[in-house]
Coordinates of C-alpha atoms and ligand atoms in Angstrom, one line a residue:
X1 CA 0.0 0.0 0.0
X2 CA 1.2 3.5 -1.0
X3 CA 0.7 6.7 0.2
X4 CA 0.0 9.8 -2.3
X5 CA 2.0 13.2 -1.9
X6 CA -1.6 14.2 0.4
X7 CA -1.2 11.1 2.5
X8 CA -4.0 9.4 1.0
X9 CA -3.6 5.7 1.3
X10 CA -3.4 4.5 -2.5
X11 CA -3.9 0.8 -3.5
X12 CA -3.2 -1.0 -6.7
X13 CA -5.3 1.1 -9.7
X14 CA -5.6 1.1 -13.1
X15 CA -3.6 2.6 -16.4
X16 CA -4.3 5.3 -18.0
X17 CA -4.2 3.0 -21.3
X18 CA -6.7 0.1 -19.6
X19 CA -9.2 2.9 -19.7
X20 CA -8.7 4.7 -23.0
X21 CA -11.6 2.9 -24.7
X22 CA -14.3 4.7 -22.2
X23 CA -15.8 8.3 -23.0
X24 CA -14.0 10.1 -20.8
X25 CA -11.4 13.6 -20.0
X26 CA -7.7 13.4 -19.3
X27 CA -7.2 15.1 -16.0
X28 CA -4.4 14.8 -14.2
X29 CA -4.6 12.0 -11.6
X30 CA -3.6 13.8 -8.6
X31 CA -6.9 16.8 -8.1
X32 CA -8.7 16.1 -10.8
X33 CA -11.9 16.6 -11.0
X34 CA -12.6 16.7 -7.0
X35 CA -12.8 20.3 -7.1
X36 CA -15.8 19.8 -9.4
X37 CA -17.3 17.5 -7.4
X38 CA -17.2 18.8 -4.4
X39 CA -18.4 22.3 -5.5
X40 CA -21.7 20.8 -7.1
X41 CA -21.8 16.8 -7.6
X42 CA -25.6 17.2 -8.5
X43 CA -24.2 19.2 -11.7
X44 CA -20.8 17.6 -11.8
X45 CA -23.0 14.2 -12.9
X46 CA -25.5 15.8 -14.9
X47 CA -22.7 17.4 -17.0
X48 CA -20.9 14.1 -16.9
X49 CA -23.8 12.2 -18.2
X50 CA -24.9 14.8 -21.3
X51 CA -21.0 14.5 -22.3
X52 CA -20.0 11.1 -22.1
X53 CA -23.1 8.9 -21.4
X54 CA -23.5 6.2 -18.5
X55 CA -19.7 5.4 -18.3
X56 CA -17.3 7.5 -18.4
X57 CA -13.3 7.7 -17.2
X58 CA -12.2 10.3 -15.1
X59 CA -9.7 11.3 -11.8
X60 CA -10.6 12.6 -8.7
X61 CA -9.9 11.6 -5.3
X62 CA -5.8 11.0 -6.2
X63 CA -7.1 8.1 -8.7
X64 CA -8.7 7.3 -12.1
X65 CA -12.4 6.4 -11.9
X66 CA -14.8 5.2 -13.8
X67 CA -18.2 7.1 -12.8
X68 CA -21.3 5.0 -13.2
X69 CA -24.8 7.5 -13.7
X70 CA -27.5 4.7 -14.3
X71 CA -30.1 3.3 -12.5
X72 CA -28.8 -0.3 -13.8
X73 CA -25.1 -0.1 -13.1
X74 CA -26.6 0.8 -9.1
X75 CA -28.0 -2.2 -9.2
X76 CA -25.1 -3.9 -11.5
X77 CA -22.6 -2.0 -8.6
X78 CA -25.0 -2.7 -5.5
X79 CA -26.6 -5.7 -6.1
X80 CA -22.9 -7.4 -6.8
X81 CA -24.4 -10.7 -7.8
X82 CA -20.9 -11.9 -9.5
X83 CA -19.1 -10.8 -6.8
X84 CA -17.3 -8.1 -9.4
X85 CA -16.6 -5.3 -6.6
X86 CA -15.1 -4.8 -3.1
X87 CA -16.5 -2.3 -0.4
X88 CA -13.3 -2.6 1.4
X89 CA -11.0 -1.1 -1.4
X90 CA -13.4 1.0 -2.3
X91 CA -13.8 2.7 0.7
X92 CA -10.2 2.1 2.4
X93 CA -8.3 4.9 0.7
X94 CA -10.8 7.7 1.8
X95 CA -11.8 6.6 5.9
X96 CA -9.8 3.4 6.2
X97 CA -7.2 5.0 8.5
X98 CA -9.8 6.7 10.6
X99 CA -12.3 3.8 10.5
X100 CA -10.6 0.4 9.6
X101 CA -12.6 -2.7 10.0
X102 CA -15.7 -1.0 10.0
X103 CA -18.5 -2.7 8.5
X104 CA -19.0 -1.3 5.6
X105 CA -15.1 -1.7 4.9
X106 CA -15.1 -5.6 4.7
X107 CA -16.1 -8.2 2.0
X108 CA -17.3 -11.5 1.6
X109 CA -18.2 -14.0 4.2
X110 CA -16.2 -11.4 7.1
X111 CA -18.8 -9.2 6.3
X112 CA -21.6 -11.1 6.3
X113 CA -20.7 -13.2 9.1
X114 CA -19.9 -9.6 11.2
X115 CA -23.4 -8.2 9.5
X116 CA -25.4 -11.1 11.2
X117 CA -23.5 -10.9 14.2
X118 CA -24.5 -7.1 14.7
X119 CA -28.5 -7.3 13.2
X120 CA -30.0 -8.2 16.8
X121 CA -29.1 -4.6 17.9
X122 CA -31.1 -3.2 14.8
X123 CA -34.7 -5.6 15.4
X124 CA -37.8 -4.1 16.5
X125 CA -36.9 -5.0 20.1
X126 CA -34.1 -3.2 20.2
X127 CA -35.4 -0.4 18.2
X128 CA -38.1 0.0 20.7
X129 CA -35.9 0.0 23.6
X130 CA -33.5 2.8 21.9
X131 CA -36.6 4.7 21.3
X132 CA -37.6 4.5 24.8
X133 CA -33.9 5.9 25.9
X134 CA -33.9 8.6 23.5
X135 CA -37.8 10.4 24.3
X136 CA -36.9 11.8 27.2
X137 CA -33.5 13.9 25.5
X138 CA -35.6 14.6 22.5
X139 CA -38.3 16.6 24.3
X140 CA -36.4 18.4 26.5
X141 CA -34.9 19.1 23.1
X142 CA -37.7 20.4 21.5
X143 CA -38.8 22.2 24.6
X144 CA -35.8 24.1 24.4
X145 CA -35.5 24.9 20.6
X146 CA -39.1 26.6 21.0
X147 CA -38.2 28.5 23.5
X148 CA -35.4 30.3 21.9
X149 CA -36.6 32.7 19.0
X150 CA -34.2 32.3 15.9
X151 CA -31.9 29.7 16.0
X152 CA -29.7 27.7 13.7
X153 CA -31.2 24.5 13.3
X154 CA -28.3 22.2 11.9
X155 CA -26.3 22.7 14.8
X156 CA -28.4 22.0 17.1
X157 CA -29.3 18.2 15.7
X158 CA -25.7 17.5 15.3
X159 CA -25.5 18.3 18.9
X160 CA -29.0 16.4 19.5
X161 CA -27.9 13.2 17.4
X162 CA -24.7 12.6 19.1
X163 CA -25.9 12.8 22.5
X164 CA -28.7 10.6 21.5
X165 CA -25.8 8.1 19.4
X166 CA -23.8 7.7 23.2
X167 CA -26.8 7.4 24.9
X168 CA -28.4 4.3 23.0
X169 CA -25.0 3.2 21.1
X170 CA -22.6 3.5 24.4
X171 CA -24.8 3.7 27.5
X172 CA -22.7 6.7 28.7
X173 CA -24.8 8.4 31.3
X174 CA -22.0 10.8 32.4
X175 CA -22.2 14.6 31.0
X176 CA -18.3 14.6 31.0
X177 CA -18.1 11.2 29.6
X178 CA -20.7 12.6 26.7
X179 CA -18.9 15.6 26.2
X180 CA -15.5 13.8 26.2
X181 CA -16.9 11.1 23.6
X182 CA -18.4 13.9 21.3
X183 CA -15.3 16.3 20.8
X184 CA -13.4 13.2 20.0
X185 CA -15.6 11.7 17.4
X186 CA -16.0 15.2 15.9
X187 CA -13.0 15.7 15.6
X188 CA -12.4 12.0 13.8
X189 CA -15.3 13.1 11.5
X190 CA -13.7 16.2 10.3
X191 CA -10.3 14.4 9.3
X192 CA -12.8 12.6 7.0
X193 CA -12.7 15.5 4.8
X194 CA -9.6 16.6 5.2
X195 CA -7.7 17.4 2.1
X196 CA -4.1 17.3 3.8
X197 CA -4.1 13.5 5.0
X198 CA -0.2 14.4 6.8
X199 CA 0.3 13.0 10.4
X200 CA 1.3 16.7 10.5
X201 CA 0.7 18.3 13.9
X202 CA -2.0 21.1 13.4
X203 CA -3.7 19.1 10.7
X204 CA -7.3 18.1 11.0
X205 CA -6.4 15.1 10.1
X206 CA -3.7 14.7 12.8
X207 CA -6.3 15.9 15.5
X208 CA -9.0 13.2 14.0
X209 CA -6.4 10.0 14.3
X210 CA -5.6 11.3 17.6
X211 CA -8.9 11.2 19.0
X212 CA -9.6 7.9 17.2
X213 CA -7.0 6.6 20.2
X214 CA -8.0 8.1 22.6
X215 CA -11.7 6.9 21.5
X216 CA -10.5 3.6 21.4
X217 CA -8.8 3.4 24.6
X218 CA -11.6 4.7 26.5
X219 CA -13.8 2.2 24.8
X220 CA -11.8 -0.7 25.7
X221 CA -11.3 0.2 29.0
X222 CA -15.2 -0.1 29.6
X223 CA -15.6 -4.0 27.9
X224 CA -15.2 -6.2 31.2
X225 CA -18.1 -3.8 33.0
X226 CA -20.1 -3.5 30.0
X227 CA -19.8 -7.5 29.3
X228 CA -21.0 -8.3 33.2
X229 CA -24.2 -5.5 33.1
X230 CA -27.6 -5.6 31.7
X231 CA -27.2 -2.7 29.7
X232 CA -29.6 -2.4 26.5
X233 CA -27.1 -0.2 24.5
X234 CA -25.4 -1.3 21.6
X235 CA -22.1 -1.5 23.7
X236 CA -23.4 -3.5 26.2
X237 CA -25.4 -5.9 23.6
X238 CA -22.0 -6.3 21.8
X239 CA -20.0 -7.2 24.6
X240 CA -22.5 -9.8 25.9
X241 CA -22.9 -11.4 22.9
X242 CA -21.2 -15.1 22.9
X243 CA -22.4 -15.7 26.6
X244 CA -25.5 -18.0 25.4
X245 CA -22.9 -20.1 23.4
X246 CA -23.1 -18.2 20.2
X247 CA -20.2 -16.3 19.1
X248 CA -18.4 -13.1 20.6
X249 CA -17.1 -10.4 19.3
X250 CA -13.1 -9.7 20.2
X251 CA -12.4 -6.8 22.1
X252 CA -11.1 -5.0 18.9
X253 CA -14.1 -6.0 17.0
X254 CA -16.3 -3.9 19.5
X255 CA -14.2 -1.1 19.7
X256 CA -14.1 -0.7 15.6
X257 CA -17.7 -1.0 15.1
X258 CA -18.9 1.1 17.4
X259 CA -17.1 3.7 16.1
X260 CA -18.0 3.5 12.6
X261 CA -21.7 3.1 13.7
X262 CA -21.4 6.0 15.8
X263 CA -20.2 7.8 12.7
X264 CA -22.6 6.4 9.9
X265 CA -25.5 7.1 12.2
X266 CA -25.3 10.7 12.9
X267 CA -23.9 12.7 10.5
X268 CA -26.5 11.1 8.0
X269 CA -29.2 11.3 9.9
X270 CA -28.2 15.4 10.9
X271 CA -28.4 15.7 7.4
X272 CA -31.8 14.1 6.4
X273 CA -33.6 15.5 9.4
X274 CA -32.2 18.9 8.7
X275 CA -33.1 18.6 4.9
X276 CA -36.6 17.5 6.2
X277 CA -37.2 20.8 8.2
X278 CA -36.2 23.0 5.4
X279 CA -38.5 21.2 2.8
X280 CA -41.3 21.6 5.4
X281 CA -40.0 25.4 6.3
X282 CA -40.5 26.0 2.2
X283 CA -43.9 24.0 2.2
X284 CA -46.3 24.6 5.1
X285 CA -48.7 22.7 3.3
X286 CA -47.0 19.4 4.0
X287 CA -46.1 20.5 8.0
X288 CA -49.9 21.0 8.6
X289 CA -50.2 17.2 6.7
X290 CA -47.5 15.8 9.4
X291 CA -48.9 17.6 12.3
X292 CA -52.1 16.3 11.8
X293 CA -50.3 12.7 12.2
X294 CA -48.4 13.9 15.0
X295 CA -51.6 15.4 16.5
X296 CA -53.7 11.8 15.9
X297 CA -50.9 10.4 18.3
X298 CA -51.6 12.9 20.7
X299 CA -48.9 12.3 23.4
X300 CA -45.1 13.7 23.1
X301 CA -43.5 10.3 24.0
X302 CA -44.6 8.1 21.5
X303 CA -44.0 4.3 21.5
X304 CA -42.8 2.3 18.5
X305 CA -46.2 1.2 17.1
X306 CA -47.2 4.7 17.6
X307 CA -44.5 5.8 15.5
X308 CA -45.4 3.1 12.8
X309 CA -48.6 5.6 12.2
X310 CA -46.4 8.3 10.4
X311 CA -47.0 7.6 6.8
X312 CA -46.5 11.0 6.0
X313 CA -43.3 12.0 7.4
X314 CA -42.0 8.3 6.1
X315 CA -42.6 9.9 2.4
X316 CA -41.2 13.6 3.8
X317 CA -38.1 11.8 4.4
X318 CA -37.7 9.6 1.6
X319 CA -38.1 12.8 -0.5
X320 CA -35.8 14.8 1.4
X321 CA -33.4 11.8 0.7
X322 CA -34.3 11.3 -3.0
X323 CA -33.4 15.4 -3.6
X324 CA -30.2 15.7 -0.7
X325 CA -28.8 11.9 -0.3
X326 CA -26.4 12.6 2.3
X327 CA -24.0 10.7 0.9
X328 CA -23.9 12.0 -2.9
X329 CA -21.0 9.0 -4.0
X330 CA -20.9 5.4 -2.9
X331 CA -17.1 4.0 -3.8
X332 CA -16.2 0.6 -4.8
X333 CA -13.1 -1.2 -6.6
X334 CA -13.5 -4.0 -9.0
X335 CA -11.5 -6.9 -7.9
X336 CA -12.1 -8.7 -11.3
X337 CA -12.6 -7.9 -15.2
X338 CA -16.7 -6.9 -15.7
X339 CA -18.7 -5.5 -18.3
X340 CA -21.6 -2.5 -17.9
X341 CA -23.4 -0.6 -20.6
X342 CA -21.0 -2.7 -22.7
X343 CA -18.1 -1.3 -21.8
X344 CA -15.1 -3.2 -20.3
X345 CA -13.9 -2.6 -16.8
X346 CA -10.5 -4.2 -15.7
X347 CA -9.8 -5.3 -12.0
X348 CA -8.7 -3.1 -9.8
X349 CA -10.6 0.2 -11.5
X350 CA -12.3 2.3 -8.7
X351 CA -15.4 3.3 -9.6
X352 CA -18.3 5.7 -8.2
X353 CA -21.6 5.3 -8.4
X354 CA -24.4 8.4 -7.4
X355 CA -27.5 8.0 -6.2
X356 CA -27.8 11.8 -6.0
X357 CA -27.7 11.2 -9.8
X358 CA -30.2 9.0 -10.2
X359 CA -32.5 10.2 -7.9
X360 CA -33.1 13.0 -10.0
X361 CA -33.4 11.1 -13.3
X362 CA -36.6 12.2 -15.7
X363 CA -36.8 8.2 -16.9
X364 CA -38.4 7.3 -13.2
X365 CA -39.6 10.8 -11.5
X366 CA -42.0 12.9 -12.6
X367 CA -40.9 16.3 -12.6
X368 CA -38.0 15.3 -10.7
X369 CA -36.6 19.0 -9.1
X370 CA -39.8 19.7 -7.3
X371 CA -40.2 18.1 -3.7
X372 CA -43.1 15.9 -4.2
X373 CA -43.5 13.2 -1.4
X374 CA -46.7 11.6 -2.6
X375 CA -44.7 10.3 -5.4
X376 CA -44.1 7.9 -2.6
X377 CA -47.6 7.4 -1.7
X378 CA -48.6 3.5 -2.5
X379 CA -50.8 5.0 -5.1
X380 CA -48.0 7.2 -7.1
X381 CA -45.3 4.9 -5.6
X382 CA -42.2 6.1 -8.5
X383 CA -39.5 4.5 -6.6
X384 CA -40.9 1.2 -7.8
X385 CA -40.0 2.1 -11.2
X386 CA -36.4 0.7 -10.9
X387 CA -35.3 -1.3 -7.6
X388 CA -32.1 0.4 -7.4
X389 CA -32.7 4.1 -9.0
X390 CA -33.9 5.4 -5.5
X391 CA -30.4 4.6 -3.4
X392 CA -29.9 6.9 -0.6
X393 CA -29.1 3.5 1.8
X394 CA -27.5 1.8 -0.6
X395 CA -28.3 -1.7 -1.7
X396 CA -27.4 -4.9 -1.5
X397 CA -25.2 -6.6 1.2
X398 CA -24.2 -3.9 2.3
X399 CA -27.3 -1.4 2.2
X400 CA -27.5 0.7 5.3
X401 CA -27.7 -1.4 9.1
X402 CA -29.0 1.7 10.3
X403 CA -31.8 2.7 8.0
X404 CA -35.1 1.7 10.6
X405 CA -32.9 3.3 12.8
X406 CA -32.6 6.3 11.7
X407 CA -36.4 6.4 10.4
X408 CA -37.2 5.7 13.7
X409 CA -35.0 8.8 14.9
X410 CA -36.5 10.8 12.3
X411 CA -40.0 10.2 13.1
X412 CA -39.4 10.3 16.7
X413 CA -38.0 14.1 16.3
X414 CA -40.5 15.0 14.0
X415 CA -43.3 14.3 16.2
X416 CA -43.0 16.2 19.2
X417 CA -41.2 19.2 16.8
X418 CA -44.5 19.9 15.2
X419 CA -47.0 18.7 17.2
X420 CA -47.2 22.0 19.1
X421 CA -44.9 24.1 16.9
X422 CA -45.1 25.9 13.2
X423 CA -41.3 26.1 11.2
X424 CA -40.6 29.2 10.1
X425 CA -37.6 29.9 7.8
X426 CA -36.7 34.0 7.0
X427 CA -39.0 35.1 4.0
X428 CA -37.0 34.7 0.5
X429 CA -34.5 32.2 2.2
X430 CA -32.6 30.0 -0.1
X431 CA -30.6 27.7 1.7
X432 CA -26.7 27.2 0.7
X433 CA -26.5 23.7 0.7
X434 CA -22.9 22.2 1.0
X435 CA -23.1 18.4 -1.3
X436 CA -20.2 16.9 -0.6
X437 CA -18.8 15.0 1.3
X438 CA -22.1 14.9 3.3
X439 CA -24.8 17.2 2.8
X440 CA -25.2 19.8 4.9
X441 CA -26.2 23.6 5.4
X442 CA -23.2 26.1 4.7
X443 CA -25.4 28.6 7.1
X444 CA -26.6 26.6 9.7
X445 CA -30.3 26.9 8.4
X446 CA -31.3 29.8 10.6
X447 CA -35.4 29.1 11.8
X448 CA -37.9 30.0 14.1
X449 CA -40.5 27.7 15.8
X450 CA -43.7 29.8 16.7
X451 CA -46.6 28.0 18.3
X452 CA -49.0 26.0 16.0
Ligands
HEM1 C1 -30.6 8.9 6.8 C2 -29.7 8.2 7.4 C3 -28.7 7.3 6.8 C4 -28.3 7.2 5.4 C5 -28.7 8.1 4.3 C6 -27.3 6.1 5.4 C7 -26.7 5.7 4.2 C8 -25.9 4.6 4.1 C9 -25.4 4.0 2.9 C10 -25.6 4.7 1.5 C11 -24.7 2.9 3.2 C12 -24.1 1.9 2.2 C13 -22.7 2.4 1.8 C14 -22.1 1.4 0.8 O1 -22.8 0.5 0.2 O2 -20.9 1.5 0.6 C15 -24.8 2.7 4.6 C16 -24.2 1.7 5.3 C17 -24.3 1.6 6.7 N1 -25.0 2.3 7.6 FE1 -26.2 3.9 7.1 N2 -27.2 5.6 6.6 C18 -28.0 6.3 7.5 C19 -28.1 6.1 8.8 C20 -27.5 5.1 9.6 C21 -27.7 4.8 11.0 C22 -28.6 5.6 11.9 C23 -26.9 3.8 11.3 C24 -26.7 3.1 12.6 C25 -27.5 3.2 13.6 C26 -26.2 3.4 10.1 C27 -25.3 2.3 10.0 C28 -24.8 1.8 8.8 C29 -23.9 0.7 8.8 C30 -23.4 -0.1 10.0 C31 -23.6 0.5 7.4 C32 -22.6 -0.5 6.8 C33 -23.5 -1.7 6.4 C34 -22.7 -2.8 5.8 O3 -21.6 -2.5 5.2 O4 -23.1 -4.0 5.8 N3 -26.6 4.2 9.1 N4 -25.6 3.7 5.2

């Protein structure tokens, strides 16, 4: 494994030659076109597509890639039924130092033996408990928001979804603890997209590997408690697990995937909740639709079956994620020769796929720019239209652990937030939406909560 002159981990990739015979420009490989991509993927792809078609050769990320804009090569990429593509080399070179063994960076029968492992802490039992944990933060939450004029919202979730994450992911009950837990995993987040990948005192990316030790540390110090309690957090549920005669997890193995789940469930759900709240700022039609849900429930601490009521806010958010997946690209490398949209693709080519691309494709939505949520309504119900051109969680072994999880989180903030109050965003606000890496608000998304 090499390094480029960044630090970015680089593995085996392909020839400039290999790719010559797909549509493609001739950056450089070191920048690229990450500049592009980073400053607007939604028209970064669209441009991509009109140019070259479905497959095309390009460079960003210190590599030459082979972009994949269809609804089939998702699926083709996704679906993986010959076993063409690895997560693990896709994914290594950009958060394998900060997040090795993480889930979604293994393959094969590791994965899906570590996958199975894992699903008990993502049933409805365990939802249910988690839901039980968070209410109480949540509407003191809420409570607080409302009382505090004009505020920035995105902020404030961030703060809301981590405290919530070491609450029902690592049973920390300690406000030092929290606080201790938080800095460190935001500061691990932000080496994520750090340009400068130097062990360079000073360097984001220096202060994020740092706190990944001492995240690690504090972790394992906590595994002999956690494996004698009868905690319901995902710690504690991790650490017990081998003691009915099934197997355990090592001590490594806990530490590393509660730190990747920690990361893949926040920052994605900041982003779709905050995306939510701005779509419903923009159309108060659809908040009084929601509150009328959220009213029918009638109490502030809803249960899980109460929760399953929310049709409404179940289409709100798989709108929210059609327009503004959080995560725009999903990376893979091809560990053998394949074919897509008849075009060759040698082992060892990194390619990116984009469900932000997709998502917004006239062949399967109607009138695809305008925020429509009943296009998920049974009746309309457009993401049938291809299995794999609505993508937000991915697809496949690998599609999101998280994903009734984080509905679950969504619907439980939603509820109390508009059962009692109206979002109001500054007249004429357009929101400066940052795409990549994750999405996110440039601005903070400044609102107002005024009773309903
Ligand atoms: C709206 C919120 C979320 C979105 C949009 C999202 C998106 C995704 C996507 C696209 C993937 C697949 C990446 C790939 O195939 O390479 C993924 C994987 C994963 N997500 Fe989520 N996620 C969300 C919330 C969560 C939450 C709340 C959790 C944990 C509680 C979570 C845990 C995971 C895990 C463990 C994986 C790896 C699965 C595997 O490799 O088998 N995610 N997520």
């Amino acid at each position: 494994m090499a390094a480029s002159p960044l630090g970015y981990v680089r593995l085996r990739g392909v020839s400039a030659a290999s790719l010559k015979h797909i549509p493609g420009s001739d950056f450089p490989p070191l920048i690229g076109q990450s500049l592009q991509f980073l400053a607007d993927p939604i028209e970064y792809c669209r441009r991509t597509e009109a140019r070259f078609g479905p497959v095309s050769r390009g460079s960003f990320l210190f590599e030459r890639r082979v972009n994949l804009l269809s609804a089939d090569a998702n699926e083709f990429v996704l679906a993986d039924r010959a076993h063409n593509f690895s997560a693990y080399r896709g994914w290594h070179p950009v958060i394998g130092q900060l997040f090795p063994r993480g889930l979604m960076l293994r393959d094969g029968d590791d994965h899906r033996d570590q996958r199975r492992l894992m699903q008990p802490a993502f049933r409805k039992e365990a939802l249910a408990q988690y839901l039980a944990r968070m209410n109480p933060r949540i509407a003191a939450a809420v409570r607080e928001w409302r009382g505090r004029g004009r505020f920035r919202f995105y902020p404030e979730i961030k703060h809301l979804t981590l405290a919530l994450a070491a609450d029902v992911f690592l049973g920390l009950e300690l406000q030092a603890e929290v606080d201790q837990v938080n800095r460190d995993f935001v500061d691990i987040v932000e080496a994520t997209a750090a340009i400068v990948r130097l062990p360079v005192l000073g360097f984001n990316y220096a202060r994020g590997i740092r706190a990944r030790r001492r995240l690690e540390r504090f972790l394992r110090e906590r595994i002999a408690l956690r494996r004698k309690g009868q905690g319901t957090d995902l710690f504690s549920q991790m650490c017990r697990l081998g003691t009915d005669g099934g197997d355990p997890l090592r001590d490594d193995e806990i530490v590393d995937h509660l730190i990747f789940v920690m990361m893949a469930a926040h920052d994605t759900t900041t982003s779709a909740i905050t995306t939510m709240v701005h779509a419903l700022g923009k159309h108060p039609e659809w908040q009084d639709r929601l509150r009328q849900d959220a009213r029918a429930i009638g109490k502030t601490a809803p249960d899980f079956d109460d929760l399953e009521r929310l049709e409404s806010t179940v289409w709100v958010l798989r709108e929210a994620l059609r327009l503004y997946p959080p995560l725009t690209v999903i990376l893979r490398r091809a560990v053998k020769d394949c074919e897509i949209h008849g075009f060759h693709i040698p082992a060892h080519t990194p390619v990116n796929i984009f469900p932000v691309h997709t998502q917004r494709q006239a062949q399967w939505w109607t009138d695809p720019e305008r925020f429509d949520p009943d296009r998920f309504s049974p009746a309309r119900a457009e993401h049938k239209r291809h299995p794999f051109a609505w993508a937000p969680f991915g697809g496949g072994a690998h599609m999101c652990l998280g994903l009734h999880f984080a509905e679950l989180q969504v619907k439980a903030v939603m509820q109390p937030l508009l059962l009692a109050s109206r979002i109001k965003l500054d007249d004429d606000y357009r929101i400066p939406y940052q795409l990549a890496p994750i999405v996110k608000p440039r601005d903070g998304l400044p609102i107002q909560l005024s009773p309903a």
